[in-house]
Amino acid sequence: MTLRDQLATAGYSGVRVVNTAEDGEQTTGPWVVNVLEIDLHQSHLKVVPALASGIVPGNERLTQLSTKTSALAAVNGGYFVIGTNDGTPGDLAGISIINGKLVSEAVNGRTSLILPDSSSRDARIAALTSKILAIANNRATREIDGLNRKPGLIRGCGGVGGDLPTEQPKHDFTCTDSSELIQFTPVFGQTTEPGDGAEAVLDKSGQVIEFRQQRGGQIPRSGSVLSATGNAVEWLRNYAQLGSKIDIKTHVLANGWDVRRRDETPGVINGGPRLLRNGKIDITAYKEGFHWPENPEFYYRFGVRRNPRTLAGITPLGKLLLVTIDGRQPTRSVGASFEESALIMRTLGATDALNLDGGGSTTMTINQQLINHPSDSTGERPIADAIVILDKIHNPRH
């Protein structure tokens, strides 16, 4: 620490202390691992995704969200936008389905956690792709680029419609697209993101009830808004006249089957990469954008070095494991690499497992009390969503 301060005083920038126990080489730890094992076949338990603050923009701490939902236990959820330069703060950087409704589009091909619904008591782990279409009266069709986010900024990439520099997943990177059609639903809040372009307001049946020459306006409580930039504006002007109807068709695909067609009201939390498949280590980091070809150090820092982790896994008997590993605290817990995370989940009995958002976001509560030690110097970090375990007997409103 003294040397760091001396170097900073001498004019060196970006100086930081690195704990070599986090470098991915052999170490004796220490590690602090917290484990929730949920028997999904217990009918009084309900495991659901929950959106912080109740709407997409804005975040809150897991302890606040747990208290608000009277959660038996909870862990932080998926990746999300933090700064305005990367989009709408609070926007989930990957797929989100809450109460059966698509809240955020997928980073196509990235592994996510599918939670049980009313017709099934099984959780699943799968790579998901979303496809959303706007279909006009004359069957003219335009792909919808995204949901409930600032047009033009695609956090994590993996989108459609000519995103730059890639439509492949690229973690912690923001792709751009000057021509997008974005759907805003009531879960975004009261108004859409403002700016140049045009908007069509749809009622719950898809009928156009208002056309705006700029972006930024009210979202109807029982409808949605199609917000256009670039060449999508022309499509909207041609096919979204007042009184016309636009059908929105949404598909969420996993290995060829439609998640929402097979299930009644699934919940989905974004994550990645996969860690285990059928009991074997299968880390899909390259495929899912955790390796940057132009900067190999990114994967080293994210996947090889030890970091705080939040993990989810499924056992052969269908139990759901939610696990946190504290990190960046040399005398308490050093964190885990992707490979170590996979080994930990397999040791705990999981046959399939994936990585969720980690780092300073890694948090777990039991009875609304924080039980792990977050790594940020400021303490518990506000997050965008969480996996919440509820008792349906004592909380029938959930």
mmCIF file with all atom_site columns, N, CA, C and O in Angstrom, residues 140-176:
data_model
loop_
_atom_site.group_PDB
_atom_site.id
_atom_site.type_symbol
_atom_site.label_atom_id
_atom_site.label_alt_id
_atom_site.label_comp_id
_atom_site.label_asym_id
_atom_site.label_entity_id
_atom_site.label_seq_id
_atom_site.pdbx_PDB_ins_code
_atom_site.Cartn_x
_atom_site.Cartn_y
_atom_site.Cartn_z
_atom_site.occupancy
_atom_site.B_iso_or_equiv
_atom_site.pdbx_formal_charge
_atom_site.auth_seq_id
_atom_site.auth_comp_id
_atom_site.auth_asym_id
_atom_site.auth_atom_id
_atom_site.pdbx_PDB_model_num
ATOM 1   N N  . ALA A 1 140 ? -46.575 -6.648  -43.505 1.00 0.00 ? 140 ALA A N  1
ATOM 2   C CA . ALA A 1 140 ? -45.220 -6.098  -43.515 1.00 0.00 ? 140 ALA A CA 1
ATOM 3   C C  . ALA A 1 140 ? -44.604 -6.321  -42.137 1.00 0.00 ? 140 ALA A C  1
ATOM 4   O O  . ALA A 1 140 ? -45.217 -6.022  -41.114 1.00 0.00 ? 140 ALA A O  1
ATOM 5   N N  . THR A 1 141 ? -43.394 -6.847  -42.123 1.00 0.00 ? 141 THR A N  1
ATOM 6   C CA . THR A 1 141 ? -42.787 -7.284  -40.863 1.00 0.00 ? 141 THR A CA 1
ATOM 7   C C  . THR A 1 141 ? -41.464 -6.564  -40.631 1.00 0.00 ? 141 THR A C  1
ATOM 8   O O  . THR A 1 141 ? -40.680 -6.357  -41.572 1.00 0.00 ? 141 THR A O  1
ATOM 9   N N  . ARG A 1 142 ? -41.228 -6.188  -39.393 1.00 0.00 ? 142 ARG A N  1
ATOM 10  C CA . ARG A 1 142 ? -39.967 -5.573  -39.013 1.00 0.00 ? 142 ARG A CA 1
ATOM 11  C C  . ARG A 1 142 ? -39.522 -6.183  -37.687 1.00 0.00 ? 142 ARG A C  1
ATOM 12  O O  . ARG A 1 142 ? -40.307 -6.323  -36.752 1.00 0.00 ? 142 ARG A O  1
ATOM 13  N N  . GLU A 1 143 ? -38.267 -6.600  -37.621 1.00 0.00 ? 143 GLU A N  1
ATOM 14  C CA . GLU A 1 143 ? -37.754 -7.162  -36.380 1.00 0.00 ? 143 GLU A CA 1
ATOM 15  C C  . GLU A 1 143 ? -37.629 -6.069  -35.327 1.00 0.00 ? 143 GLU A C  1
ATOM 16  O O  . GLU A 1 143 ? -37.179 -4.956  -35.619 1.00 0.00 ? 143 GLU A O  1
ATOM 17  N N  . ILE A 1 144 ? -38.055 -6.381  -34.112 1.00 0.00 ? 144 ILE A N  1
ATOM 18  C CA . ILE A 1 144 ? -37.866 -5.475  -32.983 1.00 0.00 ? 144 ILE A CA 1
ATOM 19  C C  . ILE A 1 144 ? -36.505 -5.786  -32.376 1.00 0.00 ? 144 ILE A C  1
ATOM 20  O O  . ILE A 1 144 ? -36.211 -6.918  -32.000 1.00 0.00 ? 144 ILE A O  1
ATOM 21  N N  . ASP A 1 145 ? -35.657 -4.752  -32.284 1.00 0.00 ? 145 ASP A N  1
ATOM 22  C CA . ASP A 1 145 ? -34.274 -4.956  -31.865 1.00 0.00 ? 145 ASP A CA 1
ATOM 23  C C  . ASP A 1 145 ? -34.137 -5.219  -30.374 1.00 0.00 ? 145 ASP A C  1
ATOM 24  O O  . ASP A 1 145 ? -33.206 -5.922  -29.956 1.00 0.00 ? 145 ASP A O  1
ATOM 25  N N  . GLY A 1 146 ? -35.019 -4.639  -29.575 1.00 0.00 ? 146 GLY A N  1
ATOM 26  C CA . GLY A 1 146 ? -34.847 -4.792  -28.140 1.00 0.00 ? 146 GLY A CA 1
ATOM 27  C C  . GLY A 1 146 ? -36.060 -4.346  -27.360 1.00 0.00 ? 146 GLY A C  1
ATOM 28  O O  . GLY A 1 146 ? -37.037 -3.835  -27.913 1.00 0.00 ? 146 GLY A O  1
ATOM 29  N N  . LEU A 1 147 ? -35.976 -4.534  -26.062 1.00 0.00 ? 147 LEU A N  1
ATOM 30  C CA . LEU A 1 147 ? -37.085 -4.229  -25.156 1.00 0.00 ? 147 LEU A CA 1
ATOM 31  C C  . LEU A 1 147 ? -36.593 -3.363  -24.002 1.00 0.00 ? 147 LEU A C  1
ATOM 32  O O  . LEU A 1 147 ? -35.551 -3.648  -23.389 1.00 0.00 ? 147 LEU A O  1
ATOM 33  N N  . ASN A 1 148 ? -37.347 -2.320  -23.708 1.00 0.00 ? 148 ASN A N  1
ATOM 34  C CA . ASN A 1 148 ? -37.184 -1.558  -22.464 1.00 0.00 ? 148 ASN A CA 1
ATOM 35  C C  . ASN A 1 148 ? -35.747 -1.108  -22.216 1.00 0.00 ? 148 ASN A C  1
ATOM 36  O O  . ASN A 1 148 ? -35.183 -1.297  -21.145 1.00 0.00 ? 148 ASN A O  1
ATOM 37  N N  . ARG A 1 149 ? -35.161 -0.494  -23.246 1.00 0.00 ? 149 ARG A N  1
ATOM 38  C CA . ARG A 1 149 ? -33.804 0.039   -23.118 1.00 0.00 ? 149 ARG A CA 1
ATOM 39  C C  . ARG A 1 149 ? -33.611 1.206   -24.069 1.00 0.00 ? 149 ARG A C  1
ATOM 40  O O  . ARG A 1 149 ? -34.401 1.428   -24.996 1.00 0.00 ? 149 ARG A O  1
ATOM 41  N N  . LYS A 1 150 ? -32.535 1.952   -23.830 1.00 0.00 ? 150 LYS A N  1
ATOM 42  C CA . LYS A 1 150 ? -32.210 3.078   -24.688 1.00 0.00 ? 150 LYS A CA 1
ATOM 43  C C  . LYS A 1 150 ? -31.850 2.590   -26.084 1.00 0.00 ? 150 LYS A C  1
ATOM 44  O O  . LYS A 1 150 ? -30.973 1.736   -26.242 1.00 0.00 ? 150 LYS A O  1
ATOM 45  N N  . PRO A 1 151 ? -32.507 3.113   -27.124 1.00 0.00 ? 151 PRO A N  1
ATOM 46  C CA . PRO A 1 151 ? -32.166 2.689   -28.489 1.00 0.00 ? 151 PRO A CA 1
ATOM 47  C C  . PRO A 1 151 ? -30.713 3.020   -28.816 1.00 0.00 ? 151 PRO A C  1
ATOM 48  O O  . PRO A 1 151 ? -30.182 4.055   -28.421 1.00 0.00 ? 151 PRO A O  1
ATOM 49  N N  . GLY A 1 152 ? -30.075 2.103   -29.538 1.00 0.00 ? 152 GLY A N  1
ATOM 50  C CA . GLY A 1 152 ? -28.742 2.357   -30.044 1.00 0.00 ? 152 GLY A CA 1
ATOM 51  C C  . GLY A 1 152 ? -27.613 1.798   -29.227 1.00 0.00 ? 152 GLY A C  1
ATOM 52  O O  . GLY A 1 152 ? -26.478 1.723   -29.707 1.00 0.00 ? 152 GLY A O  1
ATOM 53  N N  . LEU A 1 153 ? -27.883 1.389   -27.977 1.00 0.00 ? 153 LEU A N  1
ATOM 54  C CA . LEU A 1 153 ? -26.838 0.878   -27.095 1.00 0.00 ? 153 LEU A CA 1
ATOM 55  C C  . LEU A 1 153 ? -27.224 -0.517  -26.620 1.00 0.00 ? 153 LEU A C  1
ATOM 56  O O  . LEU A 1 153 ? -28.237 -0.680  -25.926 1.00 0.00 ? 153 LEU A O  1
ATOM 57  N N  . ILE A 1 154 ? -26.416 -1.518  -26.974 1.00 0.00 ? 154 ILE A N  1
ATOM 58  C CA . ILE A 1 154 ? -26.738 -2.913  -26.700 1.00 0.00 ? 154 ILE A CA 1
ATOM 59  C C  . ILE A 1 154 ? -25.659 -3.477  -25.783 1.00 0.00 ? 154 ILE A C  1
ATOM 60  O O  . ILE A 1 154 ? -24.568 -3.868  -26.230 1.00 0.00 ? 154 ILE A O  1
ATOM 61  N N  . ARG A 1 155 ? -25.934 -3.520  -24.486 1.00 0.00 ? 155 ARG A N  1
ATOM 62  C CA . ARG A 1 155 ? -24.941 -3.991  -23.521 1.00 0.00 ? 155 ARG A CA 1
ATOM 63  C C  . ARG A 1 155 ? -24.790 -5.507  -23.607 1.00 0.00 ? 155 ARG A C  1
ATOM 64  O O  . ARG A 1 155 ? -25.784 -6.247  -23.530 1.00 0.00 ? 155 ARG A O  1
ATOM 65  N N  . GLY A 1 156 ? -23.566 -5.948  -23.785 1.00 0.00 ? 156 GLY A N  1
ATOM 66  C CA . GLY A 1 156 ? -23.307 -7.369  -23.937 1.00 0.00 ? 156 GLY A CA 1
ATOM 67  C C  . GLY A 1 156 ? -23.430 -7.866  -25.356 1.00 0.00 ? 156 GLY A C  1
ATOM 68  O O  . GLY A 1 156 ? -23.151 -9.038  -25.640 1.00 0.00 ? 156 GLY A O  1
ATOM 69  N N  . CYS A 1 157 ? -23.910 -6.977  -26.279 1.00 0.00 ? 157 CYS A N  1
ATOM 70  C CA . CYS A 1 157 ? -24.046 -7.299  -27.706 1.00 0.00 ? 157 CYS A CA 1
ATOM 71  C C  . CYS A 1 157 ? -24.962 -8.523  -27.884 1.00 0.00 ? 157 CYS A C  1
ATOM 72  O O  . CYS A 1 157 ? -25.900 -8.689  -27.130 1.00 0.00 ? 157 CYS A O  1
ATOM 73  N N  . GLY A 1 158 ? -24.694 -9.371  -28.879 1.00 0.00 ? 158 GLY A N  1
ATOM 74  C CA . GLY A 1 158 ? -25.547 -10.539 -29.105 1.00 0.00 ? 158 GLY A CA 1
ATOM 75  C C  . GLY A 1 158 ? -26.925 -10.194 -29.609 1.00 0.00 ? 158 GLY A C  1
ATOM 76  O O  . GLY A 1 158 ? -27.883 -10.921 -29.362 1.00 0.00 ? 158 GLY A O  1
ATOM 77  N N  . GLY A 1 159 ? -27.039 -9.071  -30.358 1.00 0.00 ? 159 GLY A N  1
ATOM 78  C CA . GLY A 1 159 ? -28.348 -8.628  -30.819 1.00 0.00 ? 159 GLY A CA 1
ATOM 79  C C  . GLY A 1 159 ? -28.586 -8.915  -32.294 1.00 0.00 ? 159 GLY A C  1
ATOM 80  O O  . GLY A 1 159 ? -27.977 -9.794  -32.888 1.00 0.00 ? 159 GLY A O  1
ATOM 81  N N  . VAL A 1 160 ? -29.504 -8.133  -32.895 1.00 0.00 ? 160 VAL A N  1
ATOM 82  C CA . VAL A 1 160 ? -29.902 -8.324  -34.285 1.00 0.00 ? 160 VAL A CA 1
ATOM 83  C C  . VAL A 1 160 ? -29.932 -6.965  -34.983 1.00 0.00 ? 160 VAL A C  1
ATOM 84  O O  . VAL A 1 160 ? -29.860 -5.925  -34.351 1.00 0.00 ? 160 VAL A O  1
ATOM 85  N N  . GLY A 1 161 ? -30.025 -7.011  -36.319 1.00 0.00 ? 161 GLY A N  1
ATOM 86  C CA . GLY A 1 161 ? -30.282 -5.792  -37.072 1.00 0.00 ? 161 GLY A CA 1
ATOM 87  C C  . GLY A 1 161 ? -29.062 -4.968  -37.424 1.00 0.00 ? 161 GLY A C  1
ATOM 88  O O  . GLY A 1 161 ? -29.172 -3.770  -37.666 1.00 0.00 ? 161 GLY A O  1
ATOM 89  N N  . GLY A 1 162 ? -27.884 -5.582  -37.449 1.00 0.00 ? 162 GLY A N  1
ATOM 90  C CA . GLY A 1 162 ? -26.702 -4.848  -37.882 1.00 0.00 ? 162 GLY A CA 1
ATOM 91  C C  . GLY A 1 162 ? -25.934 -4.148  -36.791 1.00 0.00 ? 162 GLY A C  1
ATOM 92  O O  . GLY A 1 162 ? -25.286 -3.118  -37.039 1.00 0.00 ? 162 GLY A O  1
ATOM 93  N N  . ASP A 1 163 ? -25.962 -4.668  -35.581 1.00 0.00 ? 163 ASP A N  1
ATOM 94  C CA . ASP A 1 163 ? -25.221 -4.056  -34.476 1.00 0.00 ? 163 ASP A CA 1
ATOM 95  C C  . ASP A 1 163 ? -23.716 -4.074  -34.765 1.00 0.00 ? 163 ASP A C  1
ATOM 96  O O  . ASP A 1 163 ? -23.195 -5.020  -35.361 1.00 0.00 ? 163 ASP A O  1
ATOM 97  N N  . LEU A 1 164 ? -23.033 -3.033  -34.294 1.00 0.00 ? 164 LEU A N  1
ATOM 98  C CA . LEU A 1 164 ? -21.596 -2.900  -34.499 1.00 0.00 ? 164 LEU A CA 1
ATOM 99  C C  . LEU A 1 164 ? -20.859 -2.877  -33.171 1.00 0.00 ? 164 LEU A C  1
ATOM 100 O O  . LEU A 1 164 ? -21.364 -2.331  -32.196 1.00 0.00 ? 164 LEU A O  1
ATOM 101 N N  . PRO A 1 165 ? -19.688 -3.493  -33.073 1.00 0.00 ? 165 PRO A N  1
ATOM 102 C CA . PRO A 1 165 ? -18.957 -4.159  -34.155 1.00 0.00 ? 165 PRO A CA 1
ATOM 103 C C  . PRO A 1 165 ? -19.330 -5.619  -34.360 1.00 0.00 ? 165 PRO A C  1
ATOM 104 O O  . PRO A 1 165 ? -18.769 -6.271  -35.239 1.00 0.00 ? 165 PRO A O  1
ATOM 105 N N  . THR A 1 166 ? -20.273 -6.151  -33.576 1.00 0.00 ? 166 THR A N  1
ATOM 106 C CA . THR A 1 166 ? -20.588 -7.573  -33.694 1.00 0.00 ? 166 THR A CA 1
ATOM 107 C C  . THR A 1 166 ? -22.008 -7.856  -33.234 1.00 0.00 ? 166 THR A C  1
ATOM 108 O O  . THR A 1 166 ? -22.564 -7.116  -32.408 1.00 0.00 ? 166 THR A O  1
ATOM 109 N N  . GLU A 1 167 ? -22.592 -8.927  -33.785 1.00 0.00 ? 167 GLU A N  1
ATOM 110 C CA . GLU A 1 167 ? -23.869 -9.433  -33.279 1.00 0.00 ? 167 GLU A CA 1
ATOM 111 C C  . GLU A 1 167 ? -23.656 -10.684 -32.431 1.00 0.00 ? 167 GLU A C  1
ATOM 112 O O  . GLU A 1 167 ? -24.622 -11.293 -31.979 1.00 0.00 ? 167 GLU A O  1
ATOM 113 N N  . GLN A 1 168 ? -22.388 -11.035 -32.221 1.00 0.00 ? 168 GLN A N  1
ATOM 114 C CA . GLN A 1 168 ? -22.073 -12.128 -31.311 1.00 0.00 ? 168 GLN A CA 1
ATOM 115 C C  . GLN A 1 168 ? -22.005 -11.581 -29.882 1.00 0.00 ? 168 GLN A C  1
ATOM 116 O O  . GLN A 1 168 ? -21.750 -10.397 -29.678 1.00 0.00 ? 168 GLN A O  1
ATOM 117 N N  . PRO A 1 169 ? -22.228 -12.421 -28.868 1.00 0.00 ? 169 PRO A N  1
ATOM 118 C CA . PRO A 1 169 ? -22.091 -11.951 -27.493 1.00 0.00 ? 169 PRO A CA 1
ATOM 119 C C  . PRO A 1 169 ? -20.688 -11.411 -27.236 1.00 0.00 ? 169 PRO A C  1
ATOM 120 O O  . PRO A 1 169 ? -19.700 -11.967 -27.715 1.00 0.00 ? 169 PRO A O  1
ATOM 121 N N  . LYS A 1 170 ? -20.613 -10.311 -26.483 1.00 0.00 ? 170 LYS A N  1
ATOM 122 C CA . LYS A 1 170 ? -19.327 -9.739  -26.074 1.00 0.00 ? 170 LYS A CA 1
ATOM 123 C C  . LYS A 1 170 ? -19.530 -9.113  -24.703 1.00 0.00 ? 170 LYS A C  1
ATOM 124 O O  . LYS A 1 170 ? -20.104 -8.031  -24.585 1.00 0.00 ? 170 LYS A O  1
ATOM 125 N N  . HIS A 1 171 ? -19.044 -9.785  -23.687 1.00 0.00 ? 171 HIS A N  1
ATOM 126 C CA . HIS A 1 171 ? -19.362 -9.400  -22.319 1.00 0.00 ? 171 HIS A CA 1
ATOM 127 C C  . HIS A 1 171 ? -18.697 -8.086  -21.923 1.00 0.00 ? 171 HIS A C  1
ATOM 128 O O  . HIS A 1 171 ? -17.574 -7.778  -22.329 1.00 0.00 ? 171 HIS A O  1
ATOM 129 N N  . ASP A 1 172 ? -19.431 -7.314  -21.115 1.00 0.00 ? 172 ASP A N  1
ATOM 130 C CA . ASP A 1 172 ? -18.960 -6.028  -20.600 1.00 0.00 ? 172 ASP A CA 1
ATOM 131 C C  . ASP A 1 172 ? -18.565 -5.077  -21.722 1.00 0.00 ? 172 ASP A C  1
ATOM 132 O O  . ASP A 1 172 ? -17.678 -4.231  -21.557 1.00 0.00 ? 172 ASP A O  1
ATOM 133 N N  . PHE A 1 173 ? -19.237 -5.200  -22.861 1.00 0.00 ? 173 PHE A N  1
ATOM 134 C CA . PHE A 1 173 ? -18.983 -4.342  -24.014 1.00 0.00 ? 173 PHE A CA 1
ATOM 135 C C  . PHE A 1 173 ? -20.334 -3.839  -24.512 1.00 0.00 ? 173 PHE A C  1
ATOM 136 O O  . PHE A 1 173 ? -21.337 -4.550  -24.438 1.00 0.00 ? 173 PHE A O  1
ATOM 137 N N  . THR A 1 174 ? -20.361 -2.606  -25.010 1.00 0.00 ? 174 THR A N  1
ATOM 138 C CA . THR A 1 174 ? -21.612 -2.040  -25.508 1.00 0.00 ? 174 THR A CA 1
ATOM 139 C C  . THR A 1 174 ? -21.538 -1.858  -27.010 1.00 0.00 ? 174 THR A C  1
ATOM 140 O O  . THR A 1 174 ? -20.751 -1.042  -27.516 1.00 0.00 ? 174 THR A O  1
ATOM 141 N N  . CYS A 1 175 ? -22.325 -2.642  -27.733 1.00 0.00 ? 175 CYS A N  1
ATOM 142 C CA . CYS A 1 175 ? -22.432 -2.487  -29.181 1.00 0.00 ? 175 CYS A CA 1
ATOM 143 C C  . CYS A 1 175 ? -23.392 -1.353  -29.505 1.00 0.00 ? 175 CYS A C  1
ATOM 144 O O  . CYS A 1 175 ? -24.174 -0.896  -28.652 1.00 0.00 ? 175 CYS A O  1
ATOM 145 N N  . THR A 1 176 ? -23.360 -0.894  -30.748 1.00 0.00 ? 176 THR A N  1
ATOM 146 C CA . THR A 1 176 ? -24.197 0.235   -31.153 1.00 0.00 ? 176 THR A CA 1
ATOM 147 C C  . THR A 1 176 ? -24.965 -0.094  -32.427 1.00 0.00 ? 176 THR A C  1
ATOM 148 O O  . THR A 1 176 ? -24.569 -0.951  -33.215 1.00 0.00 ? 176 THR A O  1
#
